[in-house]
Amino acid sequence: MPPRTRFAPSPTGLLHIGNAYSALCCMRWAEQHHAACLLRIEDIDHTRCRAEFSTAILDDLHWLGMDWPETPVRQSERLPAYQQVLEQLRGMDVIYPCFCTRRDIQDEIRRMSIAPHRDDPVGDYPGTCRRLSDMERKRNMEQLPYAWRLDVEKAMRRLDLPLCWHDEAGTAHPVSLDHDMVIARRDIGISYHLAVVVDDAGQGITHIIRGDDLRHSLAIHRLLQLLLGLPEPVYIHHRLVHDANGQRLAKRSAGTTLASLRAMGIRPEQLRRFLLESPDLIWPLSDADPAAAGALLGNGDQLTHTSV
Ligand code: GLU
């Protein structure tokens, strides 16, 4: 089987230059390795995702030169598959319902950090709902909204091996989790972490190429893959695009979206060449200024292949 990778944007806004770099890294890797590069629209968060952004993303990616060999997967159409996996984890007794609000968590952390003989690591979640009795859980579930959290200690006990991920050279990198993470949010009934591991396995992804900003997700992804008996993909992290102030590019800045570049008459080969050959990956423009964009991007000829 040839290797398979994917680009997985979330339609919470228009694609910006940082997203374009990520898509290009996936495409280039696929080209160099005769791999399939698939597309997945990560639209589980109905509070932030919009259909018009999905349409614009497909259009921008076509413009950029991306072509996908299979129908894109839309996470919003896969909710039953995620619920099934959540049930599986429930059956394994490694998740528990969490009724805490943000405020409850802050109060509890404050209270625990002044307690004299604290023996429970606090992390980002102090474990409040892990300690509820079955009766309390049952009663709360009838009355309150809840998320599902992974009981990291129980989950790790089931595995009985250290957690690590592997890079392209086959080197193992140890990772760990310091608190019980939410794997199904109370508002949408699922989380990015659970959906992404289920879909990467479902789409047969062998290599995951994504930004350095997602490294912190590796521990929870590997733990879920091991618990669920899913294959382990190879992880490759690429650099991020920054603005002139050294900040990571975000969807909010006008002048950084692909839509604004297209409206300024920029051609895809100009952007591809700039991103794939830029030594420092800095996008210094925040306004839609066609002359400045044209000067920065050059004419786009002679794209050579450099490494990620
Ligand atoms: N949907 C995520 C994002 O847009 C990327 C997820 C991934 O590559 O694992 O940031």
Short mmCIF file of C-alpha atoms and ligand atoms in Angstrom, two decimals:
data_model
loop_
_atom_site.label_atom_id
_atom_site.label_comp_id
_atom_site.label_asym_id
_atom_site.label_seq_id
_atom_site.Cartn_x
_atom_site.Cartn_y
_atom_site.Cartn_z
CA MET A 1 0.00 0.00 0.00
CA PRO A 2 1.42 3.44 -0.87
CA PRO A 3 1.65 5.85 2.07
CA ARG A 4 -1.25 8.18 2.81
CA THR A 5 -1.28 11.61 4.37
CA ARG A 6 -3.97 14.24 4.81
CA PHE A 7 -4.64 17.94 5.19
CA ALA A 8 -7.34 18.58 7.80
CA PRO A 9 -8.49 22.22 8.00
CA SER A 10 -11.23 23.43 10.34
CA PRO A 11 -13.73 25.73 8.62
CA THR A 12 -13.80 28.33 11.39
CA GLY A 13 -12.57 31.03 9.02
CA LEU A 14 -10.91 31.59 5.65
CA LEU A 15 -7.62 29.81 4.91
CA HIS A 16 -4.62 32.00 5.67
CA ILE A 17 -1.03 31.78 4.56
CA GLY A 18 -0.10 29.55 7.51
CA ASN A 19 -2.78 27.04 6.48
CA ALA A 20 -1.56 27.25 2.88
CA TYR A 21 1.96 26.35 4.05
CA SER A 22 0.58 23.34 5.91
CA ALA A 23 -1.36 22.18 2.84
CA LEU A 24 1.75 22.64 0.68
CA CYS A 25 3.89 20.61 3.10
CA CYS A 26 1.38 17.73 2.88
CA MET A 27 1.20 17.97 -0.92
CA ARG A 28 4.96 18.14 -1.34
CA TRP A 29 5.56 15.20 0.98
CA ALA A 30 2.95 13.17 -0.91
CA GLU A 31 4.56 14.05 -4.22
CA GLN A 32 8.02 13.11 -3.01
CA HIS A 33 6.83 9.80 -1.55
CA HIS A 34 4.28 8.81 -4.22
CA ALA A 35 1.68 9.02 -1.50
CA ALA A 36 -2.01 9.93 -1.56
CA CYS A 37 -2.82 13.29 0.02
CA LEU A 38 -6.41 13.30 1.29
CA LEU A 39 -8.59 16.11 2.53
CA ARG A 40 -10.65 16.09 5.71
CA ILE A 41 -12.91 18.94 6.76
CA GLU A 42 -12.82 19.10 10.56
CA ASP A 43 -16.19 20.65 11.19
CA ILE A 44 -17.42 19.01 14.40
CA ASP A 45 -17.58 22.30 16.29
CA HIS A 46 -20.94 23.64 15.14
CA THR A 47 -20.48 26.63 17.44
CA ARG A 48 -17.56 27.91 15.30
CA CYS A 49 -17.60 26.17 11.90
CA ARG A 50 -19.59 27.55 8.96
CA ALA A 51 -20.62 25.94 5.67
CA GLU A 52 -19.48 28.98 3.67
CA PHE A 53 -15.96 28.60 5.07
CA SER A 54 -15.92 24.92 3.98
CA THR A 55 -16.86 25.96 0.45
CA ALA A 56 -14.23 28.73 0.45
CA ILE A 57 -11.56 26.30 1.72
CA LEU A 58 -12.21 23.82 -1.10
CA ASP A 59 -12.04 26.65 -3.59
CA ASP A 60 -8.81 28.10 -2.15
CA LEU A 61 -7.16 24.67 -2.09
CA HIS A 62 -8.03 24.07 -5.74
CA TRP A 63 -6.52 27.47 -6.52
CA LEU A 64 -3.38 26.54 -4.61
CA GLY A 65 -3.04 23.39 -6.73
CA MET A 66 -4.31 20.74 -4.34
CA ASP A 67 -6.22 17.87 -5.78
CA TRP A 68 -7.45 15.00 -3.63
CA PRO A 69 -7.90 11.47 -4.92
CA GLU A 70 -10.86 10.57 -2.67
CA THR A 71 -14.03 12.38 -1.62
CA PRO A 72 -13.15 14.61 1.34
CA VAL A 73 -14.30 13.30 4.71
CA ARG A 74 -16.49 15.70 6.68
CA GLN A 75 -16.38 15.12 10.39
CA SER A 76 -19.90 16.49 10.85
CA GLU A 77 -21.12 13.42 8.93
CA ARG A 78 -19.29 10.99 11.20
CA LEU A 79 -20.82 11.71 14.59
CA PRO A 80 -22.27 8.18 15.02
CA ALA A 81 -18.77 6.69 14.53
CA TYR A 82 -17.39 8.93 17.30
CA GLN A 83 -20.26 8.04 19.63
CA GLN A 84 -19.53 4.37 19.07
CA VAL A 85 -15.90 4.85 20.09
CA LEU A 86 -16.97 6.85 23.13
CA GLU A 87 -19.17 3.90 24.13
CA GLN A 88 -16.21 1.58 23.65
CA LEU A 89 -14.10 3.72 26.03
CA ARG A 90 -16.99 3.79 28.49
CA GLY A 91 -17.13 0.01 28.36
CA MET A 92 -13.42 -0.06 29.19
CA ASP A 93 -14.11 2.15 32.22
CA VAL A 94 -11.40 4.66 31.30
CA ILE A 95 -13.63 7.74 30.97
CA TYR A 96 -15.90 9.54 33.40
CA PRO A 97 -18.50 12.28 33.13
CA CYS A 98 -17.31 15.71 34.26
CA PHE A 99 -19.83 18.28 35.45
CA CYS A 100 -17.34 21.03 36.29
CA THR A 101 -17.67 24.47 34.81
CA ARG A 102 -14.52 26.50 34.11
CA ARG A 103 -15.24 28.43 37.29
CA ASP A 104 -15.52 25.20 39.36
CA ILE A 105 -12.12 24.09 38.05
CA GLN A 106 -10.42 27.39 38.89
CA ASP A 107 -11.90 27.41 42.39
CA GLU A 108 -10.83 23.83 43.03
CA ILE A 109 -7.28 24.44 41.79
CA ARG A 110 -7.03 27.48 44.07
CA ARG A 111 -8.36 25.47 47.01
CA MET A 112 -6.05 22.49 46.38
CA SER A 113 -2.94 24.58 45.89
CA ILE A 114 -3.25 25.98 49.40
CA ALA A 115 -4.04 22.59 50.96
CA PRO A 116 -1.06 21.45 53.09
CA HIS A 117 -0.82 17.75 52.12
CA ARG A 118 -1.91 17.62 48.54
CA ASP A 119 -0.97 14.29 46.94
CA ASP A 120 -2.99 14.50 43.72
CA PRO A 121 -1.28 16.26 40.79
CA VAL A 122 -3.45 19.23 39.82
CA GLY A 123 -2.39 19.90 36.18
CA ASP A 124 -5.08 21.70 34.22
CA TYR A 125 -7.82 19.67 35.85
CA PRO A 126 -7.79 18.80 39.54
CA GLY A 127 -9.70 15.52 39.14
CA THR A 128 -12.84 16.68 40.96
CA CYS A 129 -15.32 14.48 39.10
CA ARG A 130 -12.97 11.48 39.05
CA ARG A 131 -13.56 11.22 42.79
CA LEU A 132 -17.40 11.18 42.63
CA SER A 133 -19.24 8.09 43.81
CA ASP A 134 -21.38 6.08 41.37
CA MET A 135 -24.48 7.49 43.08
CA GLU A 136 -23.35 11.09 42.71
CA ARG A 137 -22.46 10.47 39.08
CA LYS A 138 -25.84 8.94 38.30
CA ARG A 139 -27.72 11.75 40.00
CA ASN A 140 -25.67 14.48 38.31
CA MET A 141 -26.04 12.88 34.88
CA GLU A 142 -29.80 13.17 35.21
CA GLN A 143 -29.64 16.85 36.13
CA LEU A 144 -26.55 18.51 34.70
CA PRO A 145 -24.79 18.87 31.34
CA TYR A 146 -21.47 17.02 31.25
CA ALA A 147 -18.30 16.36 29.30
CA TRP A 148 -16.37 13.06 29.24
CA ARG A 149 -12.82 13.00 30.57
CA LEU A 150 -10.20 10.34 30.11
CA ASP A 151 -8.96 8.90 33.40
CA VAL A 152 -5.29 9.02 32.48
CA GLU A 153 -4.08 6.90 35.37
CA LYS A 154 -6.56 4.09 34.68
CA ALA A 155 -5.87 4.28 30.95
CA MET A 156 -2.10 4.10 31.46
CA ARG A 157 -2.50 1.14 33.80
CA ARG A 158 -4.31 -0.76 31.05
CA LEU A 159 -1.43 -0.19 28.65
CA ASP A 160 1.42 -0.87 31.00
CA LEU A 161 3.97 0.67 28.63
CA PRO A 162 5.45 4.14 28.24
CA LEU A 163 3.78 6.52 25.80
CA CYS A 164 5.80 7.62 22.77
CA TRP A 165 5.45 8.67 19.15
CA HIS A 166 7.80 8.03 16.21
CA ASP A 167 9.20 10.44 13.67
CA GLU A 168 10.09 9.74 10.06
CA ALA A 169 13.54 8.41 10.98
CA GLY A 170 11.90 5.89 13.34
CA THR A 171 13.13 7.68 16.47
CA ALA A 172 10.84 7.25 19.48
CA HIS A 173 9.90 10.39 21.45
CA PRO A 174 8.46 9.84 24.93
CA VAL A 175 5.40 11.92 25.88
CA SER A 176 3.18 12.10 28.95
CA LEU A 177 -0.13 13.49 30.17
CA ASP A 178 -0.45 15.32 33.44
CA HIS A 179 -4.21 15.60 33.75
CA ASP A 180 -7.48 13.97 32.70
CA MET A 181 -8.30 15.56 29.36
CA VAL A 182 -11.76 16.17 27.93
CA ILE A 183 -12.41 13.78 25.06
CA ALA A 184 -16.07 14.69 24.56
CA ARG A 185 -17.07 18.31 25.14
CA ARG A 186 -20.36 19.04 26.81
CA ASP A 187 -21.53 21.38 24.02
CA ILE A 188 -20.73 19.25 20.96
CA GLY A 189 -20.52 15.76 22.49
CA ILE A 190 -17.11 15.03 20.95
CA SER A 191 -13.61 16.53 20.84
CA TYR A 192 -10.96 17.22 18.25
CA HIS A 193 -8.71 14.60 19.88
CA LEU A 194 -11.13 11.71 19.65
CA ALA A 195 -12.40 12.59 16.17
CA VAL A 196 -8.91 13.00 14.74
CA VAL A 197 -7.58 9.60 15.88
CA VAL A 198 -10.74 7.81 14.75
CA ASP A 199 -10.61 9.48 11.33
CA ASP A 200 -6.87 9.09 10.77
CA ALA A 201 -7.34 5.36 11.32
CA GLY A 202 -10.54 5.28 9.24
CA GLN A 203 -8.84 7.01 6.31
CA GLY A 204 -5.78 4.74 6.58
CA ILE A 205 -3.41 7.65 7.21
CA THR A 206 0.17 6.42 7.55
CA HIS A 207 1.92 9.81 7.88
CA ILE A 208 0.59 12.88 9.64
CA ILE A 209 2.18 16.14 8.51
CA ARG A 210 1.04 19.13 10.52
CA GLY A 211 2.27 22.26 12.28
CA ASP A 212 4.54 22.41 15.29
CA ASP A 213 1.64 23.94 17.23
CA LEU A 214 -0.03 20.52 17.40
CA ARG A 215 2.85 18.73 19.11
CA HIS A 216 1.11 19.10 22.46
CA SER A 217 -1.67 16.80 21.18
CA LEU A 218 0.65 13.86 20.58
CA ALA A 219 0.34 12.34 24.05
CA ILE A 220 -3.44 12.19 24.06
CA HIS A 221 -3.55 10.98 20.45
CA ARG A 222 -1.09 8.18 21.11
CA LEU A 223 -2.91 7.17 24.28
CA LEU A 224 -6.25 7.00 22.47
CA GLN A 225 -4.73 5.04 19.58
CA LEU A 226 -3.25 2.48 21.96
CA LEU A 227 -6.45 2.12 23.99
CA LEU A 228 -8.53 1.66 20.86
CA GLY A 229 -6.05 -0.64 19.12
CA LEU A 230 -5.62 1.78 16.20
CA PRO A 231 -2.48 1.82 14.02
CA GLU A 232 0.27 4.29 14.85
CA PRO A 233 0.99 6.85 12.13
CA VAL A 234 4.38 8.49 11.68
CA TYR A 235 4.32 12.16 12.78
CA ILE A 236 6.12 14.93 10.91
CA HIS A 237 5.93 18.51 12.20
CA HIS A 238 6.51 21.52 10.03
CA ARG A 239 7.53 25.07 10.97
CA LEU A 240 4.91 27.79 11.38
CA VAL A 241 4.52 31.05 9.47
CA HIS A 242 4.98 34.17 11.61
CA ASP A 243 4.15 37.82 11.13
CA ALA A 244 6.61 40.72 11.34
CA ASN A 245 6.26 40.79 15.15
CA GLY A 246 7.12 37.14 15.51
CA GLN A 247 3.50 36.15 16.19
CA ARG A 248 2.04 33.06 14.61
CA LEU A 249 -0.29 34.00 11.72
CA ALA A 250 -3.93 33.83 12.73
CA LYS A 251 -7.15 33.72 10.81
CA ARG A 252 -8.16 37.18 12.00
CA SER A 253 -5.58 39.31 10.14
CA ALA A 254 -6.85 40.69 6.82
CA GLY A 255 -4.15 40.59 4.18
CA THR A 256 -3.07 37.11 5.22
CA THR A 257 -6.00 35.15 3.79
CA LEU A 258 -5.74 33.35 0.48
CA ALA A 259 -8.96 35.08 -0.53
CA SER A 260 -7.34 38.51 -0.13
CA LEU A 261 -4.24 37.42 -2.10
CA ARG A 262 -6.43 36.11 -4.88
CA ALA A 263 -8.42 39.35 -4.90
CA MET A 264 -5.12 41.24 -5.23
CA GLY A 265 -4.32 39.25 -8.38
CA ILE A 266 -1.57 37.09 -6.85
CA ARG A 267 -1.00 33.81 -8.72
CA PRO A 268 -0.78 30.47 -6.89
CA GLU A 269 2.76 29.76 -8.15
CA GLN A 270 3.95 33.01 -6.57
CA LEU A 271 2.63 31.98 -3.17
CA ARG A 272 3.85 28.37 -3.53
CA ARG A 273 7.34 29.49 -4.37
CA PHE A 274 7.46 32.04 -1.55
CA LEU A 275 6.29 29.54 1.08
CA LEU A 276 8.29 26.54 -0.05
CA GLU A 277 11.53 28.46 -0.45
CA SER A 278 11.33 31.04 2.32
CA PRO A 279 14.21 30.60 4.79
CA ASP A 280 12.43 32.30 7.72
CA LEU A 281 8.71 31.89 6.88
CA ILE A 282 7.78 35.44 7.84
CA TRP A 283 4.74 37.08 6.27
CA PRO A 284 5.28 40.76 7.10
CA LEU A 285 2.10 42.19 5.49
CA SER A 286 -1.04 42.72 7.53
CA ASP A 287 -2.97 44.83 5.00
CA ALA A 288 -4.23 43.92 1.58
CA ASP A 289 -1.62 45.91 -0.35
CA PRO A 290 -1.24 44.48 -3.89
CA ALA A 291 2.03 46.32 -4.64
CA ALA A 292 3.67 45.14 -1.40
CA ALA A 293 2.37 41.57 -1.88
CA GLY A 294 3.59 41.51 -5.48
CA ALA A 295 7.04 42.77 -4.45
CA LEU A 296 7.31 40.22 -1.66
CA LEU A 297 6.21 37.25 -3.75
CA GLY A 298 8.18 37.93 -6.93
CA ASN A 299 7.05 36.34 -10.18
CA GLY A 300 6.86 32.76 -8.89
CA ASP A 301 8.97 31.15 -11.63
CA GLN A 302 11.30 28.21 -11.13
CA LEU A 303 9.88 26.54 -8.05
CA THR A 304 12.52 24.24 -6.65
CA HIS A 305 11.91 21.63 -3.97
CA THR A 306 13.37 22.25 -0.56
CA SER A 307 12.70 20.40 2.67
CA VAL A 308 9.89 21.17 5.15
N1 GLU B 1 -8.11 20.73 12.19
C1 GLU B 1 -6.87 21.09 12.78
C2 GLU B 1 -6.57 22.55 12.50
O1 GLU B 1 -7.14 23.12 11.60
C3 GLU B 1 -5.70 20.25 12.29
C4 GLU B 1 -5.76 18.90 12.85
C5 GLU B 1 -4.61 17.95 12.53
O2 GLU B 1 -3.90 18.16 11.54
O3 GLU B 1 -4.47 16.99 13.26
O4 GLU B 1 -5.75 23.10 13.20
#
